[in-house]
Structure formats: structure tokens, C-alpha cells
Coordinates of C-alpha atoms in Angstrom, one line a residue:
M165 CA -5.2 12.3 5.0
A166 CA -6.2 11.2 1.4
A167 CA -3.6 9.6 -1.5
L168 CA -1.8 10.8 -3.1
S169 CA -3.3 10.6 -7.1
A170 CA -1.5 7.8 -9.4
T171 CA -1.0 5.9 -11.6
T172 CA 0.4 2.1 -11.5
Q173 CA 1.8 0.0 -13.5
L174 CA 3.5 -3.5 -13.8
V175 CA 7.1 -4.1 -16.0
A176 CA 8.4 -7.0 -16.3
E177 CA 12.3 -6.4 -16.5
N178 CA 13.1 -7.3 -19.8
D179 CA 11.2 -5.2 -21.0
L180 CA 12.1 -1.9 -18.9
T181 CA 13.4 0.7 -20.6
T182 CA 17.1 2.8 -20.4
A183 CA 14.7 6.0 -19.4
D184 CA 12.8 3.4 -17.3
R185 CA 16.4 2.5 -15.4
A186 CA 17.1 6.2 -14.9
R187 CA 14.2 7.3 -13.6
I188 CA 14.2 3.8 -11.1
R189 CA 17.8 5.0 -10.0
S190 CA 17.1 8.4 -9.7
L191 CA 14.5 7.6 -7.3
L192 CA 16.4 5.0 -5.6
T193 CA 18.9 7.2 -4.7
A194 CA 16.4 9.5 -3.2
A195 CA 15.0 7.8 -0.8
F196 CA 18.1 6.0 -0.1
P197 CA 20.9 8.1 0.0
D198 CA 23.3 6.6 1.9
H199 CA 23.5 4.2 -0.6
A200 CA 23.9 6.4 -3.7
A201 CA 27.2 5.2 -4.9
L202 CA 25.4 1.7 -5.5
W203 CA 22.5 3.7 -7.2
L204 CA 24.9 5.1 -9.8
V205 CA 24.8 2.1 -11.7
R206 CA 22.1 -0.1 -10.7
D207 CA 18.6 -0.2 -10.4
F208 CA 18.6 -3.1 -7.8
W209 CA 20.7 -4.6 -4.6
G210 CA 21.2 -8.9 -4.5
G211 CA 18.7 -11.6 -6.1
P212 CA 17.5 -9.8 -10.3
L213 CA 14.1 -9.0 -9.9
E214 CA 11.2 -10.0 -12.9
Y215 CA 8.6 -7.3 -12.6
R216 CA 9.0 -4.2 -11.5
I217 CA 5.7 -2.3 -10.2
L218 CA 5.7 1.7 -10.8
L219 CA 3.5 4.1 -9.5
Q220 CA 4.0 8.0 -11.2
N221 CA 2.7 11.0 -10.2
V222 CA -0.1 12.6 -12.5
A223 CA 2.5 15.3 -13.7
G224 CA 4.4 11.2 -15.1
Q225 CA 7.4 12.1 -12.1
L226 CA 8.4 8.5 -10.4
A227 CA 6.9 9.0 -6.8
A228 CA 7.5 4.7 -5.6
H229 CA 8.4 1.5 -6.8
L230 CA 8.6 -1.7 -5.3
G231 CA 10.5 -4.3 -7.1
F232 CA 9.4 -8.5 -6.7
A233 CA 10.8 -11.8 -8.2
R234 CA 9.7 -15.9 -7.7
R235 CA 11.5 -18.3 -6.1
L236 CA 11.7 -21.7 -4.6
I237 CA 13.0 -21.4 -0.9
R238 CA 13.7 -23.6 2.1
V239 CA 12.6 -23.2 5.1
N240 CA 13.0 -26.2 7.7
D241 CA 13.3 -29.5 4.8
R242 CA 10.2 -28.1 3.8
S243 CA 10.2 -25.9 0.1
V244 CA 8.7 -22.7 -0.1
A245 CA 7.4 -20.8 -2.7
I246 CA 8.0 -17.2 -2.2
A247 CA 7.6 -13.8 -4.0
G248 CA 11.0 -11.8 -2.7
I249 CA 9.9 -8.6 -3.0
A250 CA 12.3 -5.9 -3.0
A251 CA 13.5 -1.4 -2.9
V252 CA 10.2 -0.3 -2.1
A253 CA 10.6 3.0 -2.5
I254 CA 8.8 6.5 -2.3
L255 CA 10.2 9.9 -2.9
P256 CA 10.7 11.8 0.1
D257 CA 8.6 14.9 -0.6
F258 CA 5.7 11.7 -1.3
Q259 CA 6.3 10.0 1.8
G260 CA 3.0 9.8 4.0
Q261 CA 1.0 10.1 1.7
G262 CA -0.3 7.0 0.7
L263 CA 1.5 5.6 -2.0
G264 CA 3.3 3.1 0.1
R265 CA 0.3 1.8 0.6
K266 CA -0.8 1.5 -2.4
L267 CA 2.3 0.2 -3.5
L268 CA 0.9 -2.5 -1.3
S269 CA -2.1 -3.3 -2.2
A270 CA -1.8 -3.4 -6.5
L271 CA 1.6 -6.1 -4.9
G272 CA -1.5 -7.8 -3.2
A273 CA -3.6 -8.1 -5.6
I274 CA -0.9 -8.7 -8.6
L275 CA 0.6 -12.1 -6.3
A276 CA -2.9 -12.5 -5.5
E277 CA -3.5 -13.7 -9.6
E278 CA -0.3 -16.1 -8.9
T279 CA -1.4 -19.1 -6.6
S280 CA 1.7 -20.8 -7.4
I281 CA 2.8 -18.7 -5.0
D282 CA 2.7 -19.1 -1.6
F283 CA 3.9 -16.3 0.5
G284 CA 5.1 -12.8 -0.9
F285 CA 8.8 -12.1 1.2
L286 CA 11.5 -9.1 2.5
Q287 CA 13.0 -7.9 5.1
C288 CA 13.4 -4.4 6.1
R289 CA 14.8 -2.5 8.4
Y290 CA 13.4 -2.8 11.8
D291 CA 12.6 0.9 11.6
V292 CA 9.9 0.6 8.6
A293 CA 9.1 -3.1 9.7
G294 CA 5.7 -1.5 11.7
F295 CA 4.7 0.1 8.5
Y296 CA 4.8 -3.6 6.8
E297 CA 2.5 -5.0 9.5
R298 CA -0.2 -2.5 8.9
S299 CA 0.0 -3.1 5.3
G300 CA -0.7 -6.5 5.9
F301 CA 2.5 -8.5 6.6
H302 CA 3.2 -10.3 9.7
R303 CA 6.6 -9.9 10.9
I304 CA 8.7 -13.9 12.0
S305 CA 12.2 -14.7 13.6
Q306 CA 13.5 -16.8 12.2
P307 CA 17.3 -16.4 10.8
V308 CA 17.6 -16.1 7.5
R309 CA 19.9 -17.0 5.6
S310 CA 21.3 -15.8 1.8
F311 CA 24.5 -15.2 -0.4
D312 CA 25.9 -11.5 0.4
P313 CA 26.6 -10.2 -3.2
D314 CA 29.1 -7.5 -1.9
R315 CA 30.7 -9.5 0.3
M316 CA 31.0 -12.8 -1.9
I317 CA 30.3 -15.0 1.5
W318 CA 27.0 -16.4 3.1
Q319 CA 25.3 -14.9 6.2
T320 CA 22.5 -15.4 8.8
D321 CA 20.8 -12.5 9.5
R322 CA 18.4 -11.1 12.0
T323 CA 17.4 -8.1 10.1
A324 CA 13.4 -7.7 10.1
A325 CA 12.4 -10.6 8.0
L326 CA 8.1 -10.2 7.0
I327 CA 5.9 -12.7 4.8
L328 CA 2.8 -11.9 3.6
P329 CA 0.0 -14.4 3.0
V330 CA -1.0 -14.7 -0.8
A331 CA -1.5 -18.9 -1.7
A332 CA -1.1 -20.2 1.9
A333 CA -2.3 -18.5 5.2
E334 CA 0.1 -17.2 7.8
E335 CA -0.2 -20.2 10.3
D336 CA 0.6 -22.0 7.1
W337 CA 4.4 -20.9 7.5
P338 CA 6.9 -23.0 8.9
R339 CA 7.4 -22.3 11.9
G340 CA 11.6 -22.6 13.9
G341 CA 14.7 -23.0 12.3
I342 CA 16.6 -20.7 9.8
V343 CA 14.5 -19.3 6.6
D344 CA 17.4 -20.1 3.5
L345 CA 16.7 -18.0 0.1
M346 CA 18.8 -20.5 -1.8
G347 CA 20.7 -17.2 -3.1
M348 CA 21.2 -13.9 -3.4
P349 CA 18.2 -11.1 -0.7
W350 CA 16.2 -8.3 -3.0

């Protein structure tokens, strides 16, 4: 199926308007209705974001969204510079039309210009991990430690975790041990 026509916009977190945030919350509510109460008041969960990639259809409707932020994390005893990826969302009416691939392609191009980033990093449900793998991500099997902002505790979980090589190669990712996000997840 051909990708839906959409324009891509990179917006710094500080440049988002009140209207932008309302549109993002609306999209996130539609894409993740089980978390609608959260999206009523916030347009992200977890750690703060630096940038958003927004895709609008030809009618100007926000159809897809992705947020990311740079952070230095620890894997074993090694520091790794990542772009933590969050809130990848497509309006349900537009899912399956290539917007997810377009969103991740835009992310890859943006991160490729950022030579200080070794990897993109995201966690997701196991049932959608294959989509990210088909888009160039590689699944890692290490547990991930982070601070849960809802329960106010440090946690170690084993949700699907994936990396996207940017300035480093996939084989350069430190294997074994725990991935310590050194803060909240995205």
C-alpha cells in the first residue's frame, strides 16, 4: 500500500504551542485510549522530550507523532549516548498506510546528522516490536532499569527494548548486564 501523503515537521519542545500540545494529546488519546486519563493533562509520559516529529495529512490534521530526547545512559560499565524515543503514535484511521515508516525514516535522517548519538533507543509492547525491527531497529535482550514516575520507584523490567544504530554499529552495543536509563523512561 502506498504511504499516505503527509508533511513532516521537526519541532523543538520549547517551540510547541498550546495548540500543538492539545493536538498531540488528542492524537495520543486516539492512539492509546487505555491511557486517556494521562493524555488529558500531559503530552508525554516519563522523561522530558527535546523534539517532536509531527506528520500532518494534506488537510492539516495531525496524523502521526514521535518524541525523542538525548541522554547518556550506562550499559554495564560503559556510557552510551542515545536518543530515547517515545510516544510513537499514528491516528487509528491512518494506521497501515505507511506513516509509521515515514515517521521512523524522518527520525533516522534527523539522528544521522547528530554525530554525538550512538543509538536510538526505545521500549515497546512485544506485539509491535516486529514493526520496529522491520524499520531498522535491533532487539536487545537485556533488562532495562529506570525510574517510574507514577510509582516513584526504580524498576527493572523486561519489556521489548530496541536500538537503532546511528553513529555506532549494531555490534558496538554493549551486550550483557543491565541497561540503566539513569532516569525515567520515555
